[in-house]
PDB file of C-alpha atoms and ligand atoms in Angstrom:
ATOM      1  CA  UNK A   1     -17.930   6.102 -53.575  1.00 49.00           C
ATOM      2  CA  UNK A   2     -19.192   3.888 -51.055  1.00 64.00           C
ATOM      3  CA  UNK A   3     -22.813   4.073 -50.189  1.00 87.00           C
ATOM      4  CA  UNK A   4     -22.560   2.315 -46.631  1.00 94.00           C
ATOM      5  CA  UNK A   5     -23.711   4.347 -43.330  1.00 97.00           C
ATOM      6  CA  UNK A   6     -23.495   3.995 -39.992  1.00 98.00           C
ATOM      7  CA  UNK A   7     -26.625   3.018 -37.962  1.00 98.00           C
ATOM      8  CA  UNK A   8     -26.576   3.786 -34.324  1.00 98.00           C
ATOM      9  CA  UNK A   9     -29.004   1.830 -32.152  1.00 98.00           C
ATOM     10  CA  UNK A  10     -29.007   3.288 -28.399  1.00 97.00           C
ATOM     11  CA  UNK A  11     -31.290   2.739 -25.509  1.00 96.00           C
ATOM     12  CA  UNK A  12     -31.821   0.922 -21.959  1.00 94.00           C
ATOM     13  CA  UNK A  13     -30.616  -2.393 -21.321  1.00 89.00           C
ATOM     14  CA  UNK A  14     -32.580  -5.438 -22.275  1.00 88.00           C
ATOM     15  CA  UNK A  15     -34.923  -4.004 -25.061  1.00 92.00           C
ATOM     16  CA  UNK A  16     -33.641  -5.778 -28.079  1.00 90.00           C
ATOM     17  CA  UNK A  17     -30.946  -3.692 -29.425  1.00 94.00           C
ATOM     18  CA  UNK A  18     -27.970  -6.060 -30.082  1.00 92.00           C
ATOM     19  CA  UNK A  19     -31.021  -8.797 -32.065  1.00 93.00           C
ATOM     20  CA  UNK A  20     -32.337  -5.959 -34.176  1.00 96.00           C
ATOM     21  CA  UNK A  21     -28.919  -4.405 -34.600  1.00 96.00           C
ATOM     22  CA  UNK A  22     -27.144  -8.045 -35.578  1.00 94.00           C
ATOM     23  CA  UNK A  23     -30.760  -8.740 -37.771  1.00 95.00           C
ATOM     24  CA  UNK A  24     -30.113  -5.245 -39.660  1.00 96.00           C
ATOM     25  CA  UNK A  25     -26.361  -5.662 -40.315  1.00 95.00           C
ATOM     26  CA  UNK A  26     -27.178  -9.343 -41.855  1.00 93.00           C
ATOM     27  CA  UNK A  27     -30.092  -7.663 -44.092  1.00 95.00           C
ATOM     28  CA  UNK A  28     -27.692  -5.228 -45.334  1.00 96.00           C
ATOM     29  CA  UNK A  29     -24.434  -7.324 -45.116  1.00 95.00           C
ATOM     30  CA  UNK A  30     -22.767  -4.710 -42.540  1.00 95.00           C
ATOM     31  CA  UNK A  31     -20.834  -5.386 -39.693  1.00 93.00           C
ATOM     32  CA  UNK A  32     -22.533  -5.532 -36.346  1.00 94.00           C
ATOM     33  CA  UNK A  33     -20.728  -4.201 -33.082  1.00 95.00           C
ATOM     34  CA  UNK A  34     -21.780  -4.678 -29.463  1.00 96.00           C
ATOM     35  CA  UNK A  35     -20.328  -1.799 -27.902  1.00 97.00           C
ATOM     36  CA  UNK A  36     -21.550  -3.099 -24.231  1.00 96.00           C
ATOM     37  CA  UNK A  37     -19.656  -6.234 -25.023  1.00 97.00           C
ATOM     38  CA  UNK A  38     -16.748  -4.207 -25.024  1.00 98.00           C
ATOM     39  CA  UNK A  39     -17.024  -2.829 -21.433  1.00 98.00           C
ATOM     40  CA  UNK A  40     -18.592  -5.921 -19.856  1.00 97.00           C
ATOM     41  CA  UNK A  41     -14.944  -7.630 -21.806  1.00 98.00           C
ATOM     42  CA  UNK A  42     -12.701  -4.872 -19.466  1.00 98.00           C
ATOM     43  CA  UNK A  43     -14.877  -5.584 -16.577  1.00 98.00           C
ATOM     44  CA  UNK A  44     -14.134  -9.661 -16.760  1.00 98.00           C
ATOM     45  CA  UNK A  45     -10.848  -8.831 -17.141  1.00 98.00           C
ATOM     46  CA  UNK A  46     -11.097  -6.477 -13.978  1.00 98.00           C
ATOM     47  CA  UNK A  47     -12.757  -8.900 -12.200  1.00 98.00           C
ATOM     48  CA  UNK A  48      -9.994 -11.674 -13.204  1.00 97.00           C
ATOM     49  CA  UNK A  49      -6.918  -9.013 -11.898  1.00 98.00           C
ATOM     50  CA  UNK A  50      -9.405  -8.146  -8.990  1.00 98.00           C
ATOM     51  CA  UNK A  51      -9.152  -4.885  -9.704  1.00 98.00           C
ATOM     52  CA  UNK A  52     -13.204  -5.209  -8.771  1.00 98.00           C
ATOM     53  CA  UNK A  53     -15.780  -6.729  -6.385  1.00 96.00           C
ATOM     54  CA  UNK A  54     -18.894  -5.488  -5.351  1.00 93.00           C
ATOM     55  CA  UNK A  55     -16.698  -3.877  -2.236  1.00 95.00           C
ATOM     56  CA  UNK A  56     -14.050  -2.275  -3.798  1.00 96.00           C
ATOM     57  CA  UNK A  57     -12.972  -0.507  -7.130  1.00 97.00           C
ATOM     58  CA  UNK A  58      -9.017  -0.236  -7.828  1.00 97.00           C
ATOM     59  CA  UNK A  59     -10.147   1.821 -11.123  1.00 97.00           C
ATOM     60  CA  UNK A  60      -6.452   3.483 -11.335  1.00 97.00           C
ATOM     61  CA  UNK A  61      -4.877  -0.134 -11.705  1.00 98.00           C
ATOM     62  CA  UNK A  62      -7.296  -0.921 -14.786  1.00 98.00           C
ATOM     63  CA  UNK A  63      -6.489   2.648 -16.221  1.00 98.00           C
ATOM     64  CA  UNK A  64      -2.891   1.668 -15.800  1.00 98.00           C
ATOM     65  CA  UNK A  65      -3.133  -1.536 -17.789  1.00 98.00           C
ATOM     66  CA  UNK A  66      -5.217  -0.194 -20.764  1.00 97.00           C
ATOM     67  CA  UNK A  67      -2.015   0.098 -22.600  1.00 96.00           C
ATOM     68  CA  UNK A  68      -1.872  -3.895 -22.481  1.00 95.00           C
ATOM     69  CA  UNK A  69      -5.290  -4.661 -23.058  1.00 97.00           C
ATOM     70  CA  UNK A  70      -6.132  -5.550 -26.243  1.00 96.00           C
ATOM     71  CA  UNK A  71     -10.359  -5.972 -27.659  1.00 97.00           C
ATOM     72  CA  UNK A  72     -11.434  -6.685 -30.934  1.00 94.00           C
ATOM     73  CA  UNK A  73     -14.069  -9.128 -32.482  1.00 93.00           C
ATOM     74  CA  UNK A  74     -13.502 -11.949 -34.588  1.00 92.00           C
ATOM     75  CA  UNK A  75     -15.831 -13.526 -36.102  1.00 88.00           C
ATOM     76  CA  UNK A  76     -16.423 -17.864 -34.923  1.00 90.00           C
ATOM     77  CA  UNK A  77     -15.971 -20.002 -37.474  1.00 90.00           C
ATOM     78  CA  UNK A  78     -17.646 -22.596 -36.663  1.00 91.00           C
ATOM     79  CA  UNK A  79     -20.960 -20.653 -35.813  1.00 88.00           C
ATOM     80  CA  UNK A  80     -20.283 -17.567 -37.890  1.00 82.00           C
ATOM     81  CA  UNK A  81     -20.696 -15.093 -35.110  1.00 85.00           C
ATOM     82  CA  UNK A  82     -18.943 -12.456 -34.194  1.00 86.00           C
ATOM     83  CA  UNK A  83     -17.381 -12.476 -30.496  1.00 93.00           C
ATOM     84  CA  UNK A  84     -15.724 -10.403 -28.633  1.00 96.00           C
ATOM     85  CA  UNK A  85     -12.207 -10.705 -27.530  1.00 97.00           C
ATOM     86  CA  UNK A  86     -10.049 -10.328 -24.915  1.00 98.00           C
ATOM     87  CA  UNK A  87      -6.324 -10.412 -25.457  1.00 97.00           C
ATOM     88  CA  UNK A  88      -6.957 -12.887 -28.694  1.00 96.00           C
ATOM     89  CA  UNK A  89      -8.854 -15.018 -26.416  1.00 97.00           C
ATOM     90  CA  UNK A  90     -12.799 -15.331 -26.796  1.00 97.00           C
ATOM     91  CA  UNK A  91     -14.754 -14.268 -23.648  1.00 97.00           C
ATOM     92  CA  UNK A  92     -17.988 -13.983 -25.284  1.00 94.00           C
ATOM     93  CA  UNK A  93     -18.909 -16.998 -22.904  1.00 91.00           C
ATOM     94  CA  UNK A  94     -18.142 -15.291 -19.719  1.00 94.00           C
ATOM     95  CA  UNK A  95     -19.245 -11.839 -19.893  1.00 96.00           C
ATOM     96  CA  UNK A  96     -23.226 -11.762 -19.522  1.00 89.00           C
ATOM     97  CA  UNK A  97     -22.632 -13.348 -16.369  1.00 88.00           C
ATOM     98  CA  UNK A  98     -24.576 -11.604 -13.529  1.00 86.00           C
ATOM     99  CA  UNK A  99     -21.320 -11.089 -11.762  1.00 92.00           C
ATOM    100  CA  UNK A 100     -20.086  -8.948 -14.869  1.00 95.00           C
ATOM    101  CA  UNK A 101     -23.752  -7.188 -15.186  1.00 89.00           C
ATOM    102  CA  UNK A 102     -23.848  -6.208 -11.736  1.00 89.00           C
ATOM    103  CA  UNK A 103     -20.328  -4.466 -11.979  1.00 95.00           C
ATOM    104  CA  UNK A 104     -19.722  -2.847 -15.667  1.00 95.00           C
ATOM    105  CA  UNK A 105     -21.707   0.029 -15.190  1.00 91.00           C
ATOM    106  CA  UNK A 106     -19.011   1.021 -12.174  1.00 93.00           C
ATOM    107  CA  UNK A 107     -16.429   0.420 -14.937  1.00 96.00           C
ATOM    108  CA  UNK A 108     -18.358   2.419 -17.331  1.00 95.00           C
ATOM    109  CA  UNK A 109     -18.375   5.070 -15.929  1.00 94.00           C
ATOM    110  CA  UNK A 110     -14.824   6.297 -16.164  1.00 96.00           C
ATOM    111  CA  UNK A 111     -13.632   8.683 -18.334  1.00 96.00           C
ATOM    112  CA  UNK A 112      -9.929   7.302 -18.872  1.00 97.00           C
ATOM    113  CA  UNK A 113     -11.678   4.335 -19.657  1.00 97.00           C
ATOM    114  CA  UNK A 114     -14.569   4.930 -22.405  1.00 97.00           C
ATOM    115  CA  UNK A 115     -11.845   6.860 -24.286  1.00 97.00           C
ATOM    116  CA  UNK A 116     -10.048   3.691 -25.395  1.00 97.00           C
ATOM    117  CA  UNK A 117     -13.084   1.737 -26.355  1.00 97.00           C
ATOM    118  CA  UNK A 118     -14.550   4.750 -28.068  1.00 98.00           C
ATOM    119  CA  UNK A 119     -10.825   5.028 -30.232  1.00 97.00           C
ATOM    120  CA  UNK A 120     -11.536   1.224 -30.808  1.00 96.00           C
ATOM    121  CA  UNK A 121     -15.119   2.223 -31.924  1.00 97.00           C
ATOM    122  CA  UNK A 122     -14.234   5.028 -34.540  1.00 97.00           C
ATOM    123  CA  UNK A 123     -11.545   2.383 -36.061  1.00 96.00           C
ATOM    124  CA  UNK A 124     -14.408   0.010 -36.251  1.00 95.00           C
ATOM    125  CA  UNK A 125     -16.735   2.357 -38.044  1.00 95.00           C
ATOM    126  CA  UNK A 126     -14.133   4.157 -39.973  1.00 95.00           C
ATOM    127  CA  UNK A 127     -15.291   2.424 -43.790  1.00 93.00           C
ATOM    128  CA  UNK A 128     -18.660   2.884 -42.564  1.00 94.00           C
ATOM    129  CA  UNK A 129     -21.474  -0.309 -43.399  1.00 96.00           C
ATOM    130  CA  UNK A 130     -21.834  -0.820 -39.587  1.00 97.00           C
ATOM    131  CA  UNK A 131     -24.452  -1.043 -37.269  1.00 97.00           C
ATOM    132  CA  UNK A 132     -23.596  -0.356 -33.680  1.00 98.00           C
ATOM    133  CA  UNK A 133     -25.860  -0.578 -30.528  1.00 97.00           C
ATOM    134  CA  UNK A 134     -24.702   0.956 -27.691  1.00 97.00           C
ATOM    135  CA  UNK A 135     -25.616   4.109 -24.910  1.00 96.00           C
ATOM    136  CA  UNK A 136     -23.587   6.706 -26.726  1.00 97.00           C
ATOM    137  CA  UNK A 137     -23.020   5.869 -29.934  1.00 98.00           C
ATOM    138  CA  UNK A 138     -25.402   8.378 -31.556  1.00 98.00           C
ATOM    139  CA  UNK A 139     -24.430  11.120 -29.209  1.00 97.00           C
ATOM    140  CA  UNK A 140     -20.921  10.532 -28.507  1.00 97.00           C
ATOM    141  CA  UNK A 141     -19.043   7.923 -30.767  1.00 98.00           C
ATOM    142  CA  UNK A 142     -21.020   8.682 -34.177  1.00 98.00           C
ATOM    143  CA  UNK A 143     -22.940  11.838 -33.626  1.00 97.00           C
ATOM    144  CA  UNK A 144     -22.821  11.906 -37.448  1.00 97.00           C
ATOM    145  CA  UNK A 145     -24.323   9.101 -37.889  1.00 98.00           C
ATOM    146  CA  UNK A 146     -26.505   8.775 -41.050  1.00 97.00           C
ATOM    147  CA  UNK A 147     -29.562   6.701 -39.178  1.00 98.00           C
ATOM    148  CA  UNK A 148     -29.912   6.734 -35.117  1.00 98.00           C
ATOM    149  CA  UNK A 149     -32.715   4.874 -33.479  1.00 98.00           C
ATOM    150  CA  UNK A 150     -33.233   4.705 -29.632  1.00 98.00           C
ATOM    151  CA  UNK A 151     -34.842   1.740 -28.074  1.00 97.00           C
ATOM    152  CA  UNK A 152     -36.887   1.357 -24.587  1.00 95.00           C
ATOM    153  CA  UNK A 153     -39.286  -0.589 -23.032  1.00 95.00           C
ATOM    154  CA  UNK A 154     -40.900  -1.435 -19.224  1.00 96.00           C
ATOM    155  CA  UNK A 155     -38.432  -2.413 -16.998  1.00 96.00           C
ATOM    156  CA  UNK A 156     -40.711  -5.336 -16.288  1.00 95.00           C
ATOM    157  CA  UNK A 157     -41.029  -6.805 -19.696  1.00 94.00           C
ATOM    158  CA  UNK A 158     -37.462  -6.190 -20.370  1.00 95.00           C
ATOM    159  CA  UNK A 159     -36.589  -8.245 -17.383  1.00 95.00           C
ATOM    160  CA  UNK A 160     -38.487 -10.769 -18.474  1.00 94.00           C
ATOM    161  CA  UNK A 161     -37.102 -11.373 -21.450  1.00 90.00           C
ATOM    162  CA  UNK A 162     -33.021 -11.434 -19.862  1.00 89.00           C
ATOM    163  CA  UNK A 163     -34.700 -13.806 -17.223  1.00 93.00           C
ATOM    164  CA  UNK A 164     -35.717 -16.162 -20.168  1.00 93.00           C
ATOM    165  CA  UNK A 165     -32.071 -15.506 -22.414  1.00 88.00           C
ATOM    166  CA  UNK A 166     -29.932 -16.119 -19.122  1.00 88.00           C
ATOM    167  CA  UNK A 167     -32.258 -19.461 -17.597  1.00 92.00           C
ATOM    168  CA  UNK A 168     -31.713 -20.029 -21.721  1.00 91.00           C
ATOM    169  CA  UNK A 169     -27.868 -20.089 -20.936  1.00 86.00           C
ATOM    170  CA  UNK A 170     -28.006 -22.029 -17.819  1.00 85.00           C
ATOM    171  CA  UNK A 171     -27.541 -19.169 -15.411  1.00 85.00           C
ATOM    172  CA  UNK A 172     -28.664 -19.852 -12.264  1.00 89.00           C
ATOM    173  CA  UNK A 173     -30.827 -16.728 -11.166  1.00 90.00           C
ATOM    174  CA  UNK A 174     -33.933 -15.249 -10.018  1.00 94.00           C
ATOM    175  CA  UNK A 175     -36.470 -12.685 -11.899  1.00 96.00           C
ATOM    176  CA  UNK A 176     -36.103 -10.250  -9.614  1.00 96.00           C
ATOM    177  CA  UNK A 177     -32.382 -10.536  -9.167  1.00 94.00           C
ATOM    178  CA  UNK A 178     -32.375  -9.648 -13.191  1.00 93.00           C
ATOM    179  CA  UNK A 179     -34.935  -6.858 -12.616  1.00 95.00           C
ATOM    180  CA  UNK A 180     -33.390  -4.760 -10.012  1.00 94.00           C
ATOM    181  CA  UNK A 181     -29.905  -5.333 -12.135  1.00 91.00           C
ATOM    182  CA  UNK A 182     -31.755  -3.730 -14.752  1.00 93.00           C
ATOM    183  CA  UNK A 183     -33.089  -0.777 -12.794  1.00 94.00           C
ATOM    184  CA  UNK A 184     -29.852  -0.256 -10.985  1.00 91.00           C
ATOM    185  CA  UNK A 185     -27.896  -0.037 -14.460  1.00 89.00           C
ATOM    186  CA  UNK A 186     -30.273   2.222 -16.121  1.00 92.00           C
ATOM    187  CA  UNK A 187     -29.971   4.817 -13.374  1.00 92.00           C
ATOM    188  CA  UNK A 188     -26.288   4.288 -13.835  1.00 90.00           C
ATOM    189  CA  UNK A 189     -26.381   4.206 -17.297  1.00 90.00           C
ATOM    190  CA  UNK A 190     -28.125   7.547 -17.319  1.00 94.00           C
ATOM    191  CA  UNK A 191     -27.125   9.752 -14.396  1.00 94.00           C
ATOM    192  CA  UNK A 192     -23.113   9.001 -14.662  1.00 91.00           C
ATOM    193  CA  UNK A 193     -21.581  12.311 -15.744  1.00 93.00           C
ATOM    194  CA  UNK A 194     -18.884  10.689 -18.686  1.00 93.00           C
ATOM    195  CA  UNK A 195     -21.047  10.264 -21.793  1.00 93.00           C
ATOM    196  CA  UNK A 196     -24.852   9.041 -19.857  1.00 94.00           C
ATOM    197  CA  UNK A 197     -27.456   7.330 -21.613  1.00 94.00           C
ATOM    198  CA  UNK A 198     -29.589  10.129 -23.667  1.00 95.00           C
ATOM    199  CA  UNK A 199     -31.779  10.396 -26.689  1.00 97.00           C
ATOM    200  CA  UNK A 200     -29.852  11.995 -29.266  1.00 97.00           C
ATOM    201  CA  UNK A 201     -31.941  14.940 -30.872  1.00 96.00           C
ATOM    202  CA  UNK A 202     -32.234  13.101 -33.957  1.00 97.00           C
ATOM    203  CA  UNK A 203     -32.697   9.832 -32.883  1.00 98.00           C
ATOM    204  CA  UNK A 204     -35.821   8.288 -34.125  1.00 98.00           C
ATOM    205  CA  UNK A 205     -37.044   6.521 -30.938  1.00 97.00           C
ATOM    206  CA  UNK A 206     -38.978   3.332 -30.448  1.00 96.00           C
ATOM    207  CA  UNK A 207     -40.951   1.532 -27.968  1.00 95.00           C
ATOM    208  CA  UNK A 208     -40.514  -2.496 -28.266  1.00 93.00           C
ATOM    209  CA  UNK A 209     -42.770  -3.480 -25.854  1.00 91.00           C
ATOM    210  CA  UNK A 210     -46.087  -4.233 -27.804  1.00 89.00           C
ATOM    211  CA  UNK A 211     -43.868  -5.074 -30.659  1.00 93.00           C
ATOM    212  CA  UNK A 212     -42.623  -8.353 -32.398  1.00 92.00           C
ATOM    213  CA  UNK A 213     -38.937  -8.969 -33.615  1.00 92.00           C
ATOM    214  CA  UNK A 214     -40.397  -8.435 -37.351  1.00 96.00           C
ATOM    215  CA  UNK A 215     -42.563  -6.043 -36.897  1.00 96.00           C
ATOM    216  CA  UNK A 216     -39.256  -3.774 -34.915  1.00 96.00           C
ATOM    217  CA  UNK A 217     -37.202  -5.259 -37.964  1.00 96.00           C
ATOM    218  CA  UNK A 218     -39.247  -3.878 -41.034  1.00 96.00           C
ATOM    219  CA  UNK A 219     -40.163  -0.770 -38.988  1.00 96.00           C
ATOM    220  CA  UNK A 220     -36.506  -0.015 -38.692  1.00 97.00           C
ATOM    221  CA  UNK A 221     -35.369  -1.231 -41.731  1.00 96.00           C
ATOM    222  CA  UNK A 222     -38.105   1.112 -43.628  1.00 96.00           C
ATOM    223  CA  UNK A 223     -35.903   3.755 -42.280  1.00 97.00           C
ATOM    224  CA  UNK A 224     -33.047   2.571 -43.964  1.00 96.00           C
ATOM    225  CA  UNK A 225     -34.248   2.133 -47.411  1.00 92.00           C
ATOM    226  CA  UNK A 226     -34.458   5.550 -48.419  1.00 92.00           C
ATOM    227  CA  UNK A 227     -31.108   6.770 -47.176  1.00 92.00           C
ATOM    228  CA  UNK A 228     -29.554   3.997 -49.184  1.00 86.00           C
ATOM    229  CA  UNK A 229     -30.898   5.292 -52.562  1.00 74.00           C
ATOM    230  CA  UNK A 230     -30.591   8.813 -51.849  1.00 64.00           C
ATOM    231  CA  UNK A 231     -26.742   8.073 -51.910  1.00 58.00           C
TER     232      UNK A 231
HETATM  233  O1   DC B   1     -25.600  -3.305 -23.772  1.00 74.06           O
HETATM  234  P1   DC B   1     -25.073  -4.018 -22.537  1.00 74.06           P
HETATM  235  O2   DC B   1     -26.091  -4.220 -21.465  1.00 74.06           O
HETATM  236  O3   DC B   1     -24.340  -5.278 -22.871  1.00 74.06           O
HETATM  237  O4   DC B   1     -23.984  -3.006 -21.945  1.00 74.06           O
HETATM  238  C1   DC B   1     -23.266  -3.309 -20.791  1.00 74.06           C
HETATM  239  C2   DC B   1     -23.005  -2.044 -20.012  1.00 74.06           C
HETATM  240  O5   DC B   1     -22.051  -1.247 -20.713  1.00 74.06           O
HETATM  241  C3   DC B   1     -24.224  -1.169 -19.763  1.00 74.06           C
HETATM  242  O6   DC B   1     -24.627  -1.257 -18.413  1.00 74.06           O
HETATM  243  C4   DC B   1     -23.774   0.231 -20.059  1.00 74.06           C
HETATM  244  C5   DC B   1     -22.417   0.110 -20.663  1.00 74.06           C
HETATM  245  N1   DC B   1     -22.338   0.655 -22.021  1.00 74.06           N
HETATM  246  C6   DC B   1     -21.948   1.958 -22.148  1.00 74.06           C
HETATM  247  O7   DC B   1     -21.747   2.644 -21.153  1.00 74.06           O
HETATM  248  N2   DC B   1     -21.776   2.487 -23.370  1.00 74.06           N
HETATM  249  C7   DC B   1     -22.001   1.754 -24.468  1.00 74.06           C
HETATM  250  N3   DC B   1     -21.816   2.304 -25.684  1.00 74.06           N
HETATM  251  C8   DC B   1     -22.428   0.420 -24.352  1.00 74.06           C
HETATM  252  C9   DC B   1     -22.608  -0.107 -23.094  1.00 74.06           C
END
């Protein structure tokens, strides 16, 4: 029997969730899924179809094509990462763009549309050994998940450190441009009425703020230990 479990890592934007989650699947050689990657992939290809500005919202039209839309990850070869996909084409590139932040919560948001990438999710997670960060994956997509941690931090500190990771990329952009994006998607994030951001009852939940990337690292992983050898 396998001994492999699913770890869910939820929380606000920006507070290190897809570094600890990709740093916990390599100590444990799981598979790591970015579940946001997956909606901010349907809201490029929104944006490409127009289906979406910041004016208008044609969400029936994107509904319409989920049949044809097609996201997976596949892992680069040349730097070993996993990306997301769109279609069999990589848009890992394209979709932390501000234009893409500013709109995926709208896209989000929908019903008809979290269904399909939640289907994709339990496929994903279905031999277990993963480690998925996401807003609902602990209450929603893997309530039965063996190990759930939920992540926050000030909104200032975790602007800071997307301000440094998109100037990093070359994104032309302005603190406070990054900060109110932040803001504005957590109160999206948590007051939208299909599956909002919340602290699953048995989440164990963490404040990264006055914490290093090892330090979050071993204090997570200490949680893991112990459910591996009780199995
Ligand atoms: O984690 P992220 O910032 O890349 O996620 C992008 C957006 O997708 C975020 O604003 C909320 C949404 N999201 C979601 O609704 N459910 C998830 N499981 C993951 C992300």
């Amino acid at each position: 029997m396998s001994n492999k479990i699913i770890i869910a890592i939820d929380g606000t934007s920006s507070t290190g969730k897809s570094t600890i989650a990709k740093r916990l699947a390599k100590r444990l050689n799981y598979v790591y899924i970015d579940s946001g990657a997956m909606y901010r992939a349907l809201t490029f290809y929104a944006i490409q179809k127009e289906y979406i500005s910041k004016t208008h919202f044609e969400s029936n039209k994107l509904i319409n094509d989920i049949p044809n839309i097609y996201i997976d990850f596949k892992q680069n070869k040349e730097t070993n990462k996993f990306e997301v996909h769109l279609n069999g084409v990589s848009v890992e590139k394209h979709i932390r763009s501000l234009s893409v932040s500013n709109l995926v919560s709208k896209i989000a948001s929908i019903g008809k549309l979290r269904k399909p990438m939640v289907k994709i999710q339990h496929f994903l997670g279905s031999n277990k050994g993963v480690v998925m960060d996401g807003r609902d994956i602990g209450t929603v997509v893997f309530p039965n998940a063996e190990l759930k941690f939920y992540l926050d931090a000030s909104s200032e500190l975790r602007a800071k450190r997307r301000f440094k990771e998109l100037v990093d990329a070359n994104h032309d952009i302005s603190y406070n441009e990054v900060l109110n994006n932040i803001i504005l998607r957590d109160k999206q994030d948590i007051s939208r009425k299909n599956s909002p951001l919340r602290v699953a009852s048995d989440s164990i939940v963490i404040k990264t703020d006055d914490i290093s990337l090892d330090q979050l690292e071993n204090k997570l992983f200490s949680y893991v230990t112990p459910l591996l050898s009780k199995k």
